[in-house]
PDB file of C-alpha atoms and ligand atoms in Angstrom:
ATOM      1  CA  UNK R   1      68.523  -4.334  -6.577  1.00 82.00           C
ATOM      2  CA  UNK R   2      67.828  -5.864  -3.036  1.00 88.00           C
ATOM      3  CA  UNK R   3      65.210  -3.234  -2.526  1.00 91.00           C
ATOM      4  CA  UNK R   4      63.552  -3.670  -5.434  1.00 93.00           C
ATOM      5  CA  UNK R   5      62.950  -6.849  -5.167  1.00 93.00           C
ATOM      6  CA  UNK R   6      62.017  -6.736  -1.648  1.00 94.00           C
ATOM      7  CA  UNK R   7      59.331  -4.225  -3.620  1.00 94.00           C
ATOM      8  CA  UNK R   8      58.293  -6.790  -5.581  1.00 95.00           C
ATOM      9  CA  UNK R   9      57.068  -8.851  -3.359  1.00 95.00           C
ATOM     10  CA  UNK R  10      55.497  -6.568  -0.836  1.00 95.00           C
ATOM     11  CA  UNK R  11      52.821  -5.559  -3.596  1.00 95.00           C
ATOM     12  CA  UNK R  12      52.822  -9.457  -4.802  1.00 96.00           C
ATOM     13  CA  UNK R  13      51.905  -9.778  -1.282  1.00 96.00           C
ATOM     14  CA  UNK R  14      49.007  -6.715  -1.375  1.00 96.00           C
ATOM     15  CA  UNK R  15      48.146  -8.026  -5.228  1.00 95.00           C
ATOM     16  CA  UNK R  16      47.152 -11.391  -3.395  1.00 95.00           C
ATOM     17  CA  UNK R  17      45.344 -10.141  -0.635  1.00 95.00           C
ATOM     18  CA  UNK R  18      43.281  -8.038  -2.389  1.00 94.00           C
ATOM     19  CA  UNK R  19      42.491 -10.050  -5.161  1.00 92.00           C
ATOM     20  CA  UNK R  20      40.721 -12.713  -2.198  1.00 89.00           C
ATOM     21  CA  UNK R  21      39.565  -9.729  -0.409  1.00 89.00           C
ATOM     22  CA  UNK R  22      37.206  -8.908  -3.941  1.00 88.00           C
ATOM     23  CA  UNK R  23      36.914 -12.577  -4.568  1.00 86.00           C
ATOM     24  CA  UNK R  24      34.906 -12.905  -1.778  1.00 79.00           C
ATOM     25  CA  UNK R  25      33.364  -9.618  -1.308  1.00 80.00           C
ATOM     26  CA  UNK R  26      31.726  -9.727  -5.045  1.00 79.00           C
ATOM     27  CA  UNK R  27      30.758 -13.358  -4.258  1.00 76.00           C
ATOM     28  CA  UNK R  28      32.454 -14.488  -6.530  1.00 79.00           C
ATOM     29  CA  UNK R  29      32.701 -17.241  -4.293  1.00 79.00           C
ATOM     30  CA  UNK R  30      29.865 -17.555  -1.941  1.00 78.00           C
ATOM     31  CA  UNK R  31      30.303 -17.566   1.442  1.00 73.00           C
ATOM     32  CA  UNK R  32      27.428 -18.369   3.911  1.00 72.00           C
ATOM     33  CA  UNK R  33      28.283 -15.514   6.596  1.00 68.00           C
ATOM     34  CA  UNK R  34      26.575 -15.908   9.651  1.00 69.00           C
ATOM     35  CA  UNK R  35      24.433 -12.658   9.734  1.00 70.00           C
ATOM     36  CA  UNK R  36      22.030 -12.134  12.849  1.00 73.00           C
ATOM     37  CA  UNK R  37      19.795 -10.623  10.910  1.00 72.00           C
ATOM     38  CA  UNK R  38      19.034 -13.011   8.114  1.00 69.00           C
ATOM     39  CA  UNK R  39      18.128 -15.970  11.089  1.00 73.00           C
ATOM     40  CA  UNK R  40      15.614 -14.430  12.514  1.00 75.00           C
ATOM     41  CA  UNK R  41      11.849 -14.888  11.135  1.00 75.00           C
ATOM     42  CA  UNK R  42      11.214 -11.997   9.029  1.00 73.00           C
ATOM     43  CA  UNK R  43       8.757 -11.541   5.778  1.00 74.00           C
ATOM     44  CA  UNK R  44      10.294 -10.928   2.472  1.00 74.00           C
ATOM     45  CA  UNK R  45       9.034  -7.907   0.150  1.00 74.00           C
ATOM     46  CA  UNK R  46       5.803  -8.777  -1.422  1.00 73.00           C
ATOM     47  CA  UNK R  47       5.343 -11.717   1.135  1.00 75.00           C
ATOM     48  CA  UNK R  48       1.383 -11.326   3.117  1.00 70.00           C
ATOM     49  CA  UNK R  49       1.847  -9.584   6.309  1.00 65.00           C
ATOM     50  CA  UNK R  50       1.504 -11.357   9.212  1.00 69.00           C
ATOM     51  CA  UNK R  51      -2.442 -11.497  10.182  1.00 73.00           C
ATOM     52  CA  UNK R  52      -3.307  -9.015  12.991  1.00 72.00           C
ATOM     53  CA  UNK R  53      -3.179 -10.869  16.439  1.00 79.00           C
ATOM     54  CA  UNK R  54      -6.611 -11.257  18.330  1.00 79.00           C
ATOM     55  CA  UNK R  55      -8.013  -8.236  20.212  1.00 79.00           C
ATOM     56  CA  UNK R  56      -5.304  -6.353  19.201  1.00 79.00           C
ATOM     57  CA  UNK R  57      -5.997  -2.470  17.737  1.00 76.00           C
ATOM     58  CA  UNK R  58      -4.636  -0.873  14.911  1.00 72.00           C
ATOM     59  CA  UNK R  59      -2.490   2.283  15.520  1.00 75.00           C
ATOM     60  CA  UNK R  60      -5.210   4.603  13.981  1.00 71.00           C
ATOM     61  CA  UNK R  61      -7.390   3.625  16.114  1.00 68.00           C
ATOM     62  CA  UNK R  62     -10.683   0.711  15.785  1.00 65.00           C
ATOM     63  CA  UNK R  63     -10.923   1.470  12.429  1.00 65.00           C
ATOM     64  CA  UNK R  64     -12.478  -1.961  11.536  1.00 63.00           C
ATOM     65  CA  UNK R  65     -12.811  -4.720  13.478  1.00 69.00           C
ATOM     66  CA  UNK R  66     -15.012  -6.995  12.184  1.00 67.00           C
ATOM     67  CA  UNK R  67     -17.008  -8.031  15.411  1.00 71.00           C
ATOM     68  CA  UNK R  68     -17.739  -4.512  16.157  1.00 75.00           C
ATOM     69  CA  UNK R  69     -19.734  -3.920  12.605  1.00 79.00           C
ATOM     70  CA  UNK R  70     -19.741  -0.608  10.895  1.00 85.00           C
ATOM     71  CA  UNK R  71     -17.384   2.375  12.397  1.00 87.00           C
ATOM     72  CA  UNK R  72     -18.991   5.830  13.143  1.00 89.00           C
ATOM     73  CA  UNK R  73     -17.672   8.821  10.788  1.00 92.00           C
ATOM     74  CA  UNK R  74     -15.080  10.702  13.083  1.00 91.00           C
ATOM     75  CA  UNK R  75     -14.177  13.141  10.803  1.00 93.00           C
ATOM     76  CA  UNK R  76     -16.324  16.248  10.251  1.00 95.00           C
ATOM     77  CA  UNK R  77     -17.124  17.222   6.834  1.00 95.00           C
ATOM     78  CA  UNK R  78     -15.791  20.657   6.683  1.00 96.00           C
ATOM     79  CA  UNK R  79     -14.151  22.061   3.742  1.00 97.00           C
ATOM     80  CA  UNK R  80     -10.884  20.881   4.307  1.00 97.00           C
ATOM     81  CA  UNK R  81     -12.327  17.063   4.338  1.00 97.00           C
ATOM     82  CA  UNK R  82     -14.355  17.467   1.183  1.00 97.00           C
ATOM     83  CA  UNK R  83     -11.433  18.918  -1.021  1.00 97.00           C
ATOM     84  CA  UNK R  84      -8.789  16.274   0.038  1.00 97.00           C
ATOM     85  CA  UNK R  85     -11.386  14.094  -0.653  1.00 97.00           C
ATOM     86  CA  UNK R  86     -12.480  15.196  -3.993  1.00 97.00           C
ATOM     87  CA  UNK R  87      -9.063  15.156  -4.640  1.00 98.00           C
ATOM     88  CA  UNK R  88      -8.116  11.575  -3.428  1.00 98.00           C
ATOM     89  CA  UNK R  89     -11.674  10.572  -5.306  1.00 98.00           C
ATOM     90  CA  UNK R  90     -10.390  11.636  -8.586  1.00 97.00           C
ATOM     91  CA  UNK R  91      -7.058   9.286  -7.768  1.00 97.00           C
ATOM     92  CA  UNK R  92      -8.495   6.391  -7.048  1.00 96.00           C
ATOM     93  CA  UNK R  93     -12.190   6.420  -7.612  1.00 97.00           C
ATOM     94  CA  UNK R  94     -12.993   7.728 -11.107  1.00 97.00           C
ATOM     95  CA  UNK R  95     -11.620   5.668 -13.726  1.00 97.00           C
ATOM     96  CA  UNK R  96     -14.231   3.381 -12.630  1.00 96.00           C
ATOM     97  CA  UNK R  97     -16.683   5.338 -10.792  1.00 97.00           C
ATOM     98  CA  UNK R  98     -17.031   8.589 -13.182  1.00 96.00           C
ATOM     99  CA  UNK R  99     -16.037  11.973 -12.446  1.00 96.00           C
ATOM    100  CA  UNK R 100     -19.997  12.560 -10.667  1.00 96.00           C
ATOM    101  CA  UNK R 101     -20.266   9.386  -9.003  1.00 96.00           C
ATOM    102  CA  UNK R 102     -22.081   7.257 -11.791  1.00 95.00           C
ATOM    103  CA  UNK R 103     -20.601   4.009 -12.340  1.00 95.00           C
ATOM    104  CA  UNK R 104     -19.385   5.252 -15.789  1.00 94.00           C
ATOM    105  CA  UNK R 105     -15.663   6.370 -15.512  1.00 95.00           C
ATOM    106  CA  UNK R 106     -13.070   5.787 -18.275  1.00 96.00           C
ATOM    107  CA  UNK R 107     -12.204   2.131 -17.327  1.00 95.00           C
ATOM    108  CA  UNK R 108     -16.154   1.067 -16.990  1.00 94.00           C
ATOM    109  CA  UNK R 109     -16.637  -0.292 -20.234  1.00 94.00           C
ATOM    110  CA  UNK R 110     -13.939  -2.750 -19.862  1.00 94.00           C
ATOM    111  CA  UNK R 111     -15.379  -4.385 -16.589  1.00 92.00           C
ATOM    112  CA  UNK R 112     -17.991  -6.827 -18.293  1.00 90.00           C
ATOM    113  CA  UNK R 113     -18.814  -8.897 -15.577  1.00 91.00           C
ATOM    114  CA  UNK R 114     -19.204  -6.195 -12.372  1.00 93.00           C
ATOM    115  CA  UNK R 115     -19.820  -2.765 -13.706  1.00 94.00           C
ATOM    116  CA  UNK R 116     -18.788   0.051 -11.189  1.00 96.00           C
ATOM    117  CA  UNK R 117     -21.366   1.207  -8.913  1.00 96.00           C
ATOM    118  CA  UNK R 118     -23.924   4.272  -9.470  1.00 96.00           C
ATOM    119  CA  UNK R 119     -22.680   5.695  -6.020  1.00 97.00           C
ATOM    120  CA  UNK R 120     -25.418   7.995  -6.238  1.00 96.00           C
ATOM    121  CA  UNK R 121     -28.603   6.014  -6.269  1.00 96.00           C
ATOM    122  CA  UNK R 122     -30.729   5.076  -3.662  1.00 95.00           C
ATOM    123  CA  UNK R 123     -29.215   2.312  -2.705  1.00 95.00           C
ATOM    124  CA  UNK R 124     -26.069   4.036  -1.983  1.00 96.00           C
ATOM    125  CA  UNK R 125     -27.460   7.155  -0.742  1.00 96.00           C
ATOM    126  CA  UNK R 126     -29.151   5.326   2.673  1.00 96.00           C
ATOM    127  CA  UNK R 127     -25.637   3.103   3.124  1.00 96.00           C
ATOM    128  CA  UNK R 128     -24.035   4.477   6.742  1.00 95.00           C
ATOM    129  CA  UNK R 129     -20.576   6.272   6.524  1.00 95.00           C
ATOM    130  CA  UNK R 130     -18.969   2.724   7.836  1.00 93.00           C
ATOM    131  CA  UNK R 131     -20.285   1.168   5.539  1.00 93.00           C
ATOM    132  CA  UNK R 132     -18.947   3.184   2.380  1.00 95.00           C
ATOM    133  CA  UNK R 133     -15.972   3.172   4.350  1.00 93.00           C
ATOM    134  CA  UNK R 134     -15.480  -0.438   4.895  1.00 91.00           C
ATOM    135  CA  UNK R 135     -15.870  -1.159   0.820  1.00 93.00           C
ATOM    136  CA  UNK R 136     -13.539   1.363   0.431  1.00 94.00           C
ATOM    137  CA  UNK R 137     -10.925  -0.450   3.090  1.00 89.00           C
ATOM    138  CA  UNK R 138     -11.745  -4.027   1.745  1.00 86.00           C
ATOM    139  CA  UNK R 139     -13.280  -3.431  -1.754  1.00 90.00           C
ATOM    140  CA  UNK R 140     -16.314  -6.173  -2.904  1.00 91.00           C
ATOM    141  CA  UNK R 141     -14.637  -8.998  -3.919  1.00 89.00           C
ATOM    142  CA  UNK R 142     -13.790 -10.157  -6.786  1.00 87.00           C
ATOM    143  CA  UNK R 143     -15.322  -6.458  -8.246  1.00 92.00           C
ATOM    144  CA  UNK R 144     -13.587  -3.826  -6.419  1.00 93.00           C
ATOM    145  CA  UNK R 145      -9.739  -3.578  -5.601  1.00 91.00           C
ATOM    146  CA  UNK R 146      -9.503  -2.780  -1.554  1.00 89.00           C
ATOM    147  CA  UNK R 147      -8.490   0.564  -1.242  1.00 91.00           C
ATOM    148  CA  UNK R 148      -7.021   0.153   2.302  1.00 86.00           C
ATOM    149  CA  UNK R 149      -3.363   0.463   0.592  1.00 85.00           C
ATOM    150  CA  UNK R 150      -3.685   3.386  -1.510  1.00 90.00           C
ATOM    151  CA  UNK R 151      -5.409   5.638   1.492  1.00 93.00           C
ATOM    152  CA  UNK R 152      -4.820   6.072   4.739  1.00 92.00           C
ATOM    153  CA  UNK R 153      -7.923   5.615   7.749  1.00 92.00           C
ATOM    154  CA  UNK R 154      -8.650   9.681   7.264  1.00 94.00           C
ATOM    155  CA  UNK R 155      -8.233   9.639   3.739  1.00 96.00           C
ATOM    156  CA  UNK R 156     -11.068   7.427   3.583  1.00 96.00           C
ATOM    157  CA  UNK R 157     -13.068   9.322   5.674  1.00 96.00           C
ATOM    158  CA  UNK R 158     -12.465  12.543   3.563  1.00 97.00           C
ATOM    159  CA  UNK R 159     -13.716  10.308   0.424  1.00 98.00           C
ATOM    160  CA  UNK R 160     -16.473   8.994   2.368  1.00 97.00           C
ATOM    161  CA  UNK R 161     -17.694  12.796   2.634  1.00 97.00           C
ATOM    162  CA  UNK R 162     -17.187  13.307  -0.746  1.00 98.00           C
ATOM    163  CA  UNK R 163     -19.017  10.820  -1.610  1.00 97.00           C
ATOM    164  CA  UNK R 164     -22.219  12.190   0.405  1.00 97.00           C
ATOM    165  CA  UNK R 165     -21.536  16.040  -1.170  1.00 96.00           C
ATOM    166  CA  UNK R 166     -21.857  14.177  -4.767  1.00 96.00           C
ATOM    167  CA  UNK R 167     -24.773  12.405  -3.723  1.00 96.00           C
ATOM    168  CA  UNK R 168     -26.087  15.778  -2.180  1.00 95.00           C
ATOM    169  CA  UNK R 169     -25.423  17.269  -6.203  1.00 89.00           C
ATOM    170  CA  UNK R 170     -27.896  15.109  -7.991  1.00 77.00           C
TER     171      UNK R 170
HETATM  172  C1  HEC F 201     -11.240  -1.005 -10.563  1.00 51.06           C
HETATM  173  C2  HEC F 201     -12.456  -0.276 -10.498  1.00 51.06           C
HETATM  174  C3  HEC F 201     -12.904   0.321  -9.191  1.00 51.06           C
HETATM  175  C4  HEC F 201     -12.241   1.258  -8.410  1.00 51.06           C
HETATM  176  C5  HEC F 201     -10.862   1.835  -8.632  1.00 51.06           C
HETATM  177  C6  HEC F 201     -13.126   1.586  -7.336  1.00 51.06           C
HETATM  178  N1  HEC F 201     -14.279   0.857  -7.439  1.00 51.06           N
HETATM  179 FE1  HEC F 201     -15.869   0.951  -6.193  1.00 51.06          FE
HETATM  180  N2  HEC F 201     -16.785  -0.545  -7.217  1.00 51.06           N
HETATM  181  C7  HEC F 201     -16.298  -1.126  -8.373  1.00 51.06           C
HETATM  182  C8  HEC F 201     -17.238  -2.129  -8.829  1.00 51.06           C
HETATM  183  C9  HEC F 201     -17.076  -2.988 -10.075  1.00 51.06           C
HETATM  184  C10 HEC F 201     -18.306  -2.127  -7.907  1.00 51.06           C
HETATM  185  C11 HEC F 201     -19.573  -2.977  -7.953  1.00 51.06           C
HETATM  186  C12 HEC F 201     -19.424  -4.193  -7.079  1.00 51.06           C
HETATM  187  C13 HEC F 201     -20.693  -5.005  -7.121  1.00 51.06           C
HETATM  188  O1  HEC F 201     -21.182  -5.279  -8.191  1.00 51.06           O
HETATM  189  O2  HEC F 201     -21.147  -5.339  -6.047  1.00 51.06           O
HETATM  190  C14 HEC F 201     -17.981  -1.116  -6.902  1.00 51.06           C
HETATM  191  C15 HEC F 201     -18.780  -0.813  -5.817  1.00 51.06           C
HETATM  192  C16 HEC F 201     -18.573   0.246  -4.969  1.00 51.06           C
HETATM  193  C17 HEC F 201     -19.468   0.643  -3.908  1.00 51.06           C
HETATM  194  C18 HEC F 201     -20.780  -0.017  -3.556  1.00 51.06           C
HETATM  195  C19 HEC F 201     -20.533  -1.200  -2.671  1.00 51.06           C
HETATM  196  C20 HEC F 201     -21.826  -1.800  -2.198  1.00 51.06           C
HETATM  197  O3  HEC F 201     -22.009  -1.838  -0.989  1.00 51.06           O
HETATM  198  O4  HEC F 201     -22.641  -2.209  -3.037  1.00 51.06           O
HETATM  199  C21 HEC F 201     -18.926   1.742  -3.316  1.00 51.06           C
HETATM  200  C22 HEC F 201     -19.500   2.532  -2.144  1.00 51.06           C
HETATM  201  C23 HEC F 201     -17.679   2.025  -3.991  1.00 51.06           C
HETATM  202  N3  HEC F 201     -17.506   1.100  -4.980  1.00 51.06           N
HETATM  203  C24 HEC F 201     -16.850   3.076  -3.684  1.00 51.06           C
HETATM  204  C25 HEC F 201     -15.597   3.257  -4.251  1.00 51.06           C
HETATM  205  C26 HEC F 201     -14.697   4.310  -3.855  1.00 51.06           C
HETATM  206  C27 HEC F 201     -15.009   5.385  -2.857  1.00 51.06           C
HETATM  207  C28 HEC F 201     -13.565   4.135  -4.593  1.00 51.06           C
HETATM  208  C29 HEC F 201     -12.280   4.946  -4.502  1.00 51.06           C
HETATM  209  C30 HEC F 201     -11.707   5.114  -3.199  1.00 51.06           C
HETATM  210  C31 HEC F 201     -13.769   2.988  -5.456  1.00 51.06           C
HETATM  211  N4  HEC F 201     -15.011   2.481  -5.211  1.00 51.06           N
HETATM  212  C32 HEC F 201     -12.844   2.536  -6.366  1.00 51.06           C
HETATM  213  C33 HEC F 201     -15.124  -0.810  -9.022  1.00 51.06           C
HETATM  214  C34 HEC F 201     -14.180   0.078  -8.559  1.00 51.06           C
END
């Protein structure tokens, strides 16, 4: 008899202290720990980055920095380049672009202020490399979504290329 009572309140005991132990872990009531980690400054998900410090270089390389105007093409336009690129084209490009290039892909009609661009005219045609590639990076705004996101610094490049072998098709 002794022992089972002694039972009963060694798990009364255990009941208790895990019954605060959950309390507390489920928050059911809050506790403000003091976690290192939360006091520094830090940027929440969907928060804007922090802006990019003077004279400072992104890891790829100068890809675009504003004061130094239009990058030169580094990336040759060999096969490899011009599939990737036809391939990341047809990602991100075509719904508004068209499958050749024209301005007249699948979500065109619906832009009624700024249709897509004919990126094989003329006008296009005698842009430089950088320059394709910066609209690409920071889209027109307002008109075009910046790409910058969606494809990396070669990816661009490869797309760039493509661009110029559709061009070349016309
Ligand atoms: C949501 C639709 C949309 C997508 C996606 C899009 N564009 Fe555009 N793009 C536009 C519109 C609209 C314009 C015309 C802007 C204007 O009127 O100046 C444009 C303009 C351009 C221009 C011409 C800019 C200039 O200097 O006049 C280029 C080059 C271009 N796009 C390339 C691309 C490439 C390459 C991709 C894919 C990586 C792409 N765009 C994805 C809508 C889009």
């Amino acid at each position: 008899m002794r022992l089972f009572k002694q039972l009963v309140v060694v798990f009364a005991g255990l009941g208790l202290l895990v019954t605060v132990l959950v309390i507390f872990s489920y928050d059911i009531i809050k506790l403000d720990w003091v976690s290192f980690m939360e006091i520094q400054e830090s940027y929440r998900p969907m928060e804007h980055p922090l802006a990019v410090p003077a004279q400072s270089i992104p890891i790829e390389g100068p890809a675009y920095i504003s004061s130094l105007g239009s990058p030169l093409n580094p990336v040759e336009a060999d096969q490899t380049s011009i599939t990737r690129g036809a391939e990341l084209f047809n990602i991100n490009c075509k719904m508004c672009h068209g499958e050749q290039g024209k301005g007249n892909g699948s979500i065109a009609p619906f832009l009624v202020d700024f249709k897509p661009a004919d990126l094989t005219s003329d006008v296009i045609k005698t842009k430089s490399d950088g320059s394709l590639f910066l609209t690409i990076s920071n889209g027109v705004d307002g008109r075009m979504p910046a790409l910058n996101e969606n494809l990396t610094v070669r990816e661009r490049w490869d797309v760039v290329n493509y661009i110029r072998i559709l061009q070349a098709a016309q």
